[in-house]
Each structure stands twice: as C-alpha cells, then as structure tokens.
mmCIF file of C-alpha atoms and ligand atoms in Angstrom:
data_model
loop_
_atom_site.group_PDB
_atom_site.id
_atom_site.type_symbol
_atom_site.label_atom_id
_atom_site.label_comp_id
_atom_site.label_asym_id
_atom_site.label_seq_id
_atom_site.Cartn_x
_atom_site.Cartn_y
_atom_site.Cartn_z
ATOM 1 C CA MET A 1 0.000 0.000 0.000
ATOM 2 C CA PHE A 2 1.258 3.497 -0.806
ATOM 3 C CA ILE A 3 -0.405 6.623 0.567
ATOM 4 C CA TYR A 4 0.308 10.344 0.348
ATOM 5 C CA PRO A 5 0.421 12.116 3.730
ATOM 6 C CA ASN A 6 -3.074 13.395 4.652
ATOM 7 C CA LYS A 7 -4.742 11.149 2.012
ATOM 8 C CA TYR A 8 -5.110 8.146 4.305
ATOM 9 C CA GLU A 9 -8.916 8.152 4.053
ATOM 10 C CA GLU A 10 -8.735 7.559 0.305
ATOM 11 C CA ALA A 11 -6.669 4.447 1.173
ATOM 12 C CA GLY A 12 -9.381 3.205 3.505
ATOM 13 C CA LEU A 13 -7.626 4.065 6.795
ATOM 14 C CA SER A 14 -9.726 5.566 9.601
ATOM 15 C CA HIS A 15 -6.855 7.603 11.096
ATOM 16 C CA ASN A 16 -3.654 9.208 9.862
ATOM 17 C CA PRO A 17 -1.018 6.460 10.357
ATOM 18 C CA PHE A 18 2.005 8.799 10.603
ATOM 19 C CA LYS A 19 2.329 8.828 14.400
ATOM 20 C CA ALA A 20 1.690 5.090 14.614
ATOM 21 C CA ILE A 21 4.448 4.499 12.053
ATOM 22 C CA VAL A 22 6.948 6.654 13.968
ATOM 23 C CA SER A 23 6.529 4.801 17.219
ATOM 24 C CA PRO A 24 7.338 4.201 19.979
ATOM 25 C CA ARG A 25 8.255 7.827 20.697
ATOM 26 C CA PRO A 26 9.746 8.771 24.070
ATOM 27 C CA ILE A 27 7.820 11.377 26.021
ATOM 28 C CA GLY A 28 9.509 14.575 27.154
ATOM 29 C CA TRP A 29 7.561 15.883 30.117
ATOM 30 C CA ILE A 30 8.625 19.505 29.845
ATOM 31 C CA SER A 31 8.681 21.796 32.879
ATOM 32 C CA THR A 32 9.095 25.557 32.438
ATOM 33 C CA ARG A 33 8.678 28.801 34.334
ATOM 34 C CA SER A 34 7.279 32.068 32.965
ATOM 35 C CA SER A 35 9.251 35.286 33.464
ATOM 36 C CA ASP A 36 6.777 36.273 36.198
ATOM 37 C CA GLY A 37 7.270 32.987 38.013
ATOM 38 C CA HIS A 38 4.306 30.758 36.981
ATOM 39 C CA LEU A 39 5.273 27.083 36.742
ATOM 40 C CA ASN A 40 4.148 24.871 33.863
ATOM 41 C CA ILE A 41 4.489 21.237 32.874
ATOM 42 C CA ALA A 42 3.187 19.346 29.805
ATOM 43 C CA PRO A 43 4.049 16.181 27.840
ATOM 44 C CA TYR A 44 5.560 16.257 24.343
ATOM 45 C CA SER A 45 6.128 13.124 22.269
ATOM 46 C CA PHE A 46 7.696 14.839 19.286
ATOM 47 C CA PHE A 47 10.735 14.656 21.521
ATOM 48 C CA ASN A 48 14.150 13.075 21.385
ATOM 49 C CA ALA A 49 17.875 13.364 22.070
ATOM 50 C CA ILE A 50 19.659 14.866 19.059
ATOM 51 C CA SER A 51 23.318 14.844 20.101
ATOM 52 C CA GLU A 52 25.485 13.077 22.670
ATOM 53 C CA GLN A 53 28.318 15.658 22.727
ATOM 54 C CA PRO A 54 27.246 18.214 23.656
ATOM 55 C CA PRO A 55 24.205 16.436 25.074
ATOM 56 C CA MET A 56 21.172 18.006 23.368
ATOM 57 C CA VAL A 57 17.447 17.375 23.131
ATOM 58 C CA MET A 58 14.585 18.693 21.011
ATOM 59 C CA PHE A 59 10.820 18.780 21.157
ATOM 60 C CA SER A 60 8.203 20.230 18.824
ATOM 61 C CA SER A 61 5.269 22.358 19.849
ATOM 62 C CA SER A 62 2.299 22.664 17.512
ATOM 63 C CA PRO A 63 0.228 25.865 17.770
ATOM 64 C CA LYS A 64 -2.723 25.828 20.181
ATOM 65 C CA LYS A 65 -5.232 26.723 17.520
ATOM 66 C CA GLU A 66 -5.438 28.776 14.348
ATOM 67 C CA GLY A 67 -4.220 32.334 14.846
ATOM 68 C CA SER A 68 -3.328 31.838 18.511
ATOM 69 C CA LEU A 69 0.040 32.170 20.192
ATOM 70 C CA GLY A 70 2.155 29.095 20.830
ATOM 71 C CA LYS A 71 1.667 26.697 23.712
ATOM 72 C CA ASP A 72 2.634 27.799 27.227
ATOM 73 C CA SER A 73 5.814 25.686 27.319
ATOM 74 C CA LEU A 74 7.139 27.400 24.179
ATOM 75 C CA LEU A 75 6.190 30.903 25.371
ATOM 76 C CA ASN A 76 7.916 30.311 28.718
ATOM 77 C CA ILE A 77 11.069 28.987 27.061
ATOM 78 C CA GLU A 78 11.156 31.969 24.684
ATOM 79 C CA ASP A 79 11.004 34.221 27.777
ATOM 80 C CA THR A 80 13.450 32.466 30.116
ATOM 81 C CA GLU A 81 15.552 30.259 27.771
ATOM 82 C CA GLU A 82 15.365 27.360 30.245
ATOM 83 C CA PHE A 83 13.432 24.094 30.498
ATOM 84 C CA VAL A 84 13.597 20.669 32.114
ATOM 85 C CA VAL A 85 12.815 17.333 30.450
ATOM 86 C CA ASN A 86 11.341 14.897 32.966
ATOM 87 C CA ILE A 87 11.160 11.184 32.137
ATOM 88 C CA VAL A 88 7.725 9.607 32.635
ATOM 89 C CA SER A 89 7.686 6.272 34.448
ATOM 90 C CA TYR A 90 4.670 3.989 34.096
ATOM 91 C CA SER A 91 3.649 4.949 37.645
ATOM 92 C CA LEU A 92 3.493 8.647 36.639
ATOM 93 C CA ARG A 93 1.248 8.065 33.591
ATOM 94 C CA GLU A 94 -1.976 9.464 35.109
ATOM 95 C CA LYS A 95 -0.269 12.599 36.433
ATOM 96 C CA MET A 96 1.377 13.116 33.040
ATOM 97 C CA ASN A 97 -1.999 12.835 31.350
ATOM 98 C CA ILE A 98 -3.589 15.434 33.661
ATOM 99 C CA THR A 99 -0.861 17.911 32.675
ATOM 100 C CA SER A 100 -1.710 17.536 28.968
ATOM 101 C CA LYS A 101 -4.954 19.470 29.430
ATOM 102 C CA ASP A 102 -4.941 22.925 27.849
ATOM 103 C CA TYR A 103 -4.966 25.021 31.045
ATOM 104 C CA PRO A 104 -4.604 28.821 30.945
ATOM 105 C CA ARG A 105 -0.993 30.005 31.126
ATOM 106 C CA GLU A 106 -1.134 31.090 34.769
ATOM 107 C CA ILE A 107 -2.385 27.684 35.966
ATOM 108 C CA ASN A 108 0.286 25.569 37.672
ATOM 109 C CA GLU A 109 -0.096 22.002 36.319
ATOM 110 C CA PHE A 110 2.249 20.701 39.046
ATOM 111 C CA GLU A 111 -0.477 21.646 41.544
ATOM 112 C CA LYS A 112 -3.342 20.441 39.319
ATOM 113 C CA ALA A 113 -1.797 16.960 39.070
ATOM 114 C CA GLY A 114 -0.395 16.825 42.611
ATOM 115 C CA ILE A 115 3.215 16.640 41.439
ATOM 116 C CA GLU A 116 5.928 17.377 43.967
ATOM 117 C CA VAL A 117 8.693 19.658 42.669
ATOM 118 C CA GLY A 118 12.421 19.262 43.145
ATOM 119 C CA GLN A 119 15.020 22.022 42.927
ATOM 120 C CA CYS A 120 17.334 22.051 39.901
ATOM 121 C CA LYS A 121 21.000 23.005 40.037
ATOM 122 C CA THR A 122 21.676 24.784 36.722
ATOM 123 C CA VAL A 123 18.239 26.236 35.835
ATOM 124 C CA SER A 124 15.578 28.083 37.846
ATOM 125 C CA VAL A 125 12.864 25.692 36.583
ATOM 126 C CA PRO A 126 11.959 22.828 38.971
ATOM 127 C CA HIS A 127 11.924 19.150 38.025
ATOM 128 C CA VAL A 128 9.445 16.407 38.909
ATOM 129 C CA LYS A 129 10.799 15.201 42.244
ATOM 130 C CA PHE A 130 9.779 11.569 41.773
ATOM 131 C CA ALA A 131 10.663 11.254 38.087
ATOM 132 C CA PRO A 132 13.276 8.552 37.508
ATOM 133 C CA ALA A 133 15.446 11.127 35.722
ATOM 134 C CA SER A 134 15.274 14.692 34.486
ATOM 135 C CA LEU A 135 17.469 16.825 32.244
ATOM 136 C CA GLU A 136 18.123 20.492 32.990
ATOM 137 C CA CYS A 137 18.315 22.385 29.682
ATOM 138 C CA LYS A 138 19.233 25.802 28.336
ATOM 139 C CA LEU A 139 17.618 26.886 25.073
ATOM 140 C CA TRP A 140 19.961 26.702 22.080
ATOM 141 C CA LYS A 141 17.624 27.586 19.179
ATOM 142 C CA THR A 142 14.040 27.469 18.062
ATOM 143 C CA LEU A 143 13.179 26.605 14.485
ATOM 144 C CA THR A 144 9.885 27.393 12.769
ATOM 145 C CA LEU A 145 8.807 24.362 10.710
ATOM 146 C CA PRO A 146 6.999 24.632 7.324
ATOM 147 C CA GLU A 147 3.449 26.013 7.405
ATOM 148 C CA LYS A 148 0.459 23.772 7.962
ATOM 149 C CA PRO A 149 -2.506 24.026 5.549
ATOM 150 C CA ASP A 150 -4.139 26.571 7.935
ATOM 151 C CA GLY A 151 -1.056 28.820 7.756
ATOM 152 C CA SER A 152 0.159 28.144 11.310
ATOM 153 C CA SER A 153 3.493 26.497 12.074
ATOM 154 C CA THR A 154 4.964 24.087 14.575
ATOM 155 C CA THR A 155 8.119 25.196 16.407
ATOM 156 C CA MET A 156 11.066 22.932 17.180
ATOM 157 C CA ILE A 157 12.844 23.773 20.419
ATOM 158 C CA MET A 158 16.428 22.602 20.847
ATOM 159 C CA GLY A 159 18.304 22.734 24.127
ATOM 160 C CA VAL A 160 21.700 21.886 25.576
ATOM 161 C CA VAL A 161 21.624 19.646 28.667
ATOM 162 C CA THR A 162 23.384 21.386 31.565
ATOM 163 C CA GLY A 163 22.561 18.921 34.345
ATOM 164 C CA MET A 164 20.995 15.502 34.960
ATOM 165 C CA ASN A 165 18.999 14.459 38.026
ATOM 166 C CA ILE A 166 18.748 10.701 38.539
ATOM 167 C CA ASP A 167 16.802 8.772 41.157
ATOM 168 C CA GLU A 168 19.504 6.627 42.758
ATOM 169 C CA GLY A 169 16.969 3.816 43.112
ATOM 170 C CA VAL A 170 16.998 3.192 39.350
ATOM 171 C CA ILE A 171 20.774 2.629 39.207
ATOM 172 C CA LYS A 172 21.987 -0.985 39.265
ATOM 173 C CA ASN A 173 25.681 -1.882 38.980
ATOM 174 C CA GLY A 174 26.518 1.644 37.872
ATOM 175 C CA LYS A 175 23.946 1.693 35.055
ATOM 176 C CA ILE A 176 20.388 2.982 34.717
ATOM 177 C CA ASP A 177 17.962 0.051 34.758
ATOM 178 C CA VAL A 178 14.997 1.259 32.694
ATOM 179 C CA THR A 179 12.996 -1.860 33.549
ATOM 180 C CA SER A 180 12.899 -0.663 37.177
ATOM 181 C CA TYR A 181 10.665 2.286 36.206
ATOM 182 C CA GLU A 182 9.290 1.280 32.802
ATOM 183 C CA PRO A 183 9.549 4.523 30.793
ATOM 184 C CA LEU A 184 6.361 5.404 28.951
ATOM 185 C CA ALA A 185 6.351 5.723 25.167
ATOM 186 C CA ARG A 186 3.734 7.149 22.838
ATOM 187 C CA LEU A 187 2.363 4.998 20.014
ATOM 188 C CA GLY A 188 -0.292 6.064 17.508
ATOM 189 C CA TYR A 189 -3.912 6.933 18.272
ATOM 190 C CA TYR A 190 -4.573 6.859 22.052
ATOM 191 C CA ASP A 191 -2.043 4.083 22.623
ATOM 192 C CA TYR A 192 1.015 3.964 24.844
ATOM 193 C CA SER A 193 3.657 1.387 25.663
ATOM 194 C CA GLN A 194 6.089 0.901 28.505
ATOM 195 C CA VAL A 195 9.570 -0.600 28.384
ATOM 196 C CA LYS A 196 9.529 -3.867 30.347
ATOM 197 C CA ASP A 197 12.197 -5.926 28.580
ATOM 198 C CA THR A 198 15.564 -5.186 27.047
ATOM 199 C CA PHE A 199 18.184 -7.157 25.142
ATOM 200 C CA SER A 200 21.783 -6.334 24.250
ATOM 201 C CA MET A 201 23.555 -6.539 20.910
ATOM 202 C CA ARG A 202 27.142 -5.524 20.143
ATOM 203 C CA ARG A 203 28.068 -3.782 16.889
ATOM 204 C CA PRO A 204 30.146 -5.929 14.529
ATOM 205 C CA ASP A 205 33.959 -5.462 14.814
HETATM 206 C C1 LIG B 301 1.551 11.876 25.511
HETATM 207 C C2 LIG B 301 1.306 13.231 24.899
HETATM 208 C C3 LIG B 301 2.202 13.717 23.975
HETATM 209 C C4 LIG B 301 2.028 14.994 23.413
HETATM 210 N N1 LIG B 301 2.919 15.445 22.496
HETATM 211 C C5 LIG B 301 2.796 16.675 21.962
HETATM 212 C C6 LIG B 301 3.765 17.171 21.033
HETATM 213 O O1 LIG B 301 4.742 16.510 20.677
HETATM 214 N N2 LIG B 301 3.586 18.435 20.545
HETATM 215 C C7 LIG B 301 2.542 19.222 20.930
HETATM 216 O O2 LIG B 301 2.439 20.367 20.471
HETATM 217 N N3 LIG B 301 1.595 18.772 21.821
HETATM 218 C C8 LIG B 301 1.722 17.537 22.349
HETATM 219 N N4 LIG B 301 0.799 17.075 23.268
HETATM 220 C C9 LIG B 301 -0.265 17.976 23.711
HETATM 221 C C10 LIG B 301 0.232 18.933 24.815
HETATM 222 O O3 LIG B 301 0.706 18.201 25.951
HETATM 223 C C11 LIG B 301 -0.945 19.836 25.245
HETATM 224 O O4 LIG B 301 -1.318 20.651 24.145
HETATM 225 C C12 LIG B 301 -0.643 20.694 26.459
HETATM 226 O O5 LIG B 301 -1.822 21.349 26.880
HETATM 227 C C13 LIG B 301 0.405 21.738 26.195
HETATM 228 O O6 LIG B 301 0.627 22.422 27.395
HETATM 229 P P1 LIG B 301 1.313 23.847 27.506
HETATM 230 O O7 LIG B 301 0.437 24.838 26.746
HETATM 231 O O8 LIG B 301 1.306 24.072 28.980
HETATM 232 O O9 LIG B 301 2.696 23.727 26.908
HETATM 233 C C14 LIG B 301 0.922 15.794 23.805
HETATM 234 C C15 LIG B 301 -0.008 15.275 24.734
HETATM 235 C C16 LIG B 301 0.173 14.004 25.264
HETATM 236 C C17 LIG B 301 -0.821 13.459 26.250
#
C-alpha cells in the first residue's frame, strides 16, 4: 500500500497512520517557568535526544489553535531560555496525562496533578521530584517548521543539557535500569507502551 500524507482516508484508513508508524516515541515531560514565576508542565512526544556531545534534546510544539500564540511551554522557554525534560515512568502516567490538558498560562499544572517539585541546580525551573530522571536544559535555538494548511506552524525547540537528576533507586551496577521504572512511550492513536524488557547486541567489529 502506498499513501500520500493526509490522504489516508482515500486508502481506507480511519486515522492518519504517521504517528503510529513513527513509534514508539519517548515522552519529554517539559517543565518551564514564565518570566513572572508561573510554573508549567506538559508532555511532548515529538521529543528526542539529538546529540550526545554536547548532550542536546529537542521537542516540537504545535500551535494551540489557528491564529493563537504558541503553547505555554514554548512561550515560557522563549522568555526564560530554560526548560527541564522529565522522564515519565509507568507509575506517573496518570499525572502526566492530567498535565496535557490545555490550562490557561497562569495555571500551575504541578499543583493540578499533585506533582511534587524538586530544585534544579543549573536552571531556575523545577523538576518532577519523583521522576526517575530529568534533564536540565538551556535553550539553544528554536526553528519554525513549514506552514500547515491553515497557515500556522509548529516550532522545534532545541536545548543543551546542563545537568541531569537521577533517582539513585533506578541505578543498578553503575547503570540505569529502565525496567525498574518502565519509561512510557507514545504509540499512535490513544495508545502507549512501557519498556519492560531489554536485550543487548554488540556492533560488529
Ligand atoms: C503523551 C502526549 C504527547 C504529546 N505530544 C505533543 C507534542 O509533541 N507536541 C505538541 O504540540 N503537543 C503535544 N501534546 C499535547 C500537549 O501536551 C498539550 O497541548 C498541552 O496542553 C500543552 O501544554 P502547555 O500549553 O502548557 O505547553 C501531547 C499530549 C500528550 C498526552
């Protein structure tokens, strides 16, 4: 089967398959602070690491709706140039979901979801205290992606990692054991997965 993007219905598919094809996607649970001090947190699955040295991450924020400003996370990062990527364990899935609601900018989603904050070392934004790991980031660049059919554009946010907070309970023999917290991943549609098993494979000599 071949389909053109956005012409999935003509091919007999009920939903656009793009996000199901590019899956599983890790979830960046992004915490930010506005310049007047309001805290914000929301999940983003157009998220990934983009470089090991220097360690860098990206996520993409689609516009809220036609003609409106960007999402709160983007606006806060444009103001303060700081953000934190929190990793979502399976046990944090419900709290993560609560924070995906489109609350007004001044609403603190940490409070709405009952998330305890932890102090960061290199940024003024807090992290999720009970996340298995979180990455403190300074904004490097934003990039406006090509226009959507309605004329609005998604923005890619790229940051340099300046600090890493790790729950010592997830470290076994000097390594992070992801199966101890089962990181959540986004699939297509309303589906998620969690990492329960791993296997190792060496590159050929
Ligand atoms: C698992 C999950 C992944 C999401 N990924 C994205 C994403 O990659 N880009 C995006 O713009 N919105 C994404 N959303 C929607 C945002 O979380 C939602 O619009 C949220 O209200 C944005 O909050 P903010 O305005 O406080 O930044 C996702 C939602 C969920 C539940």
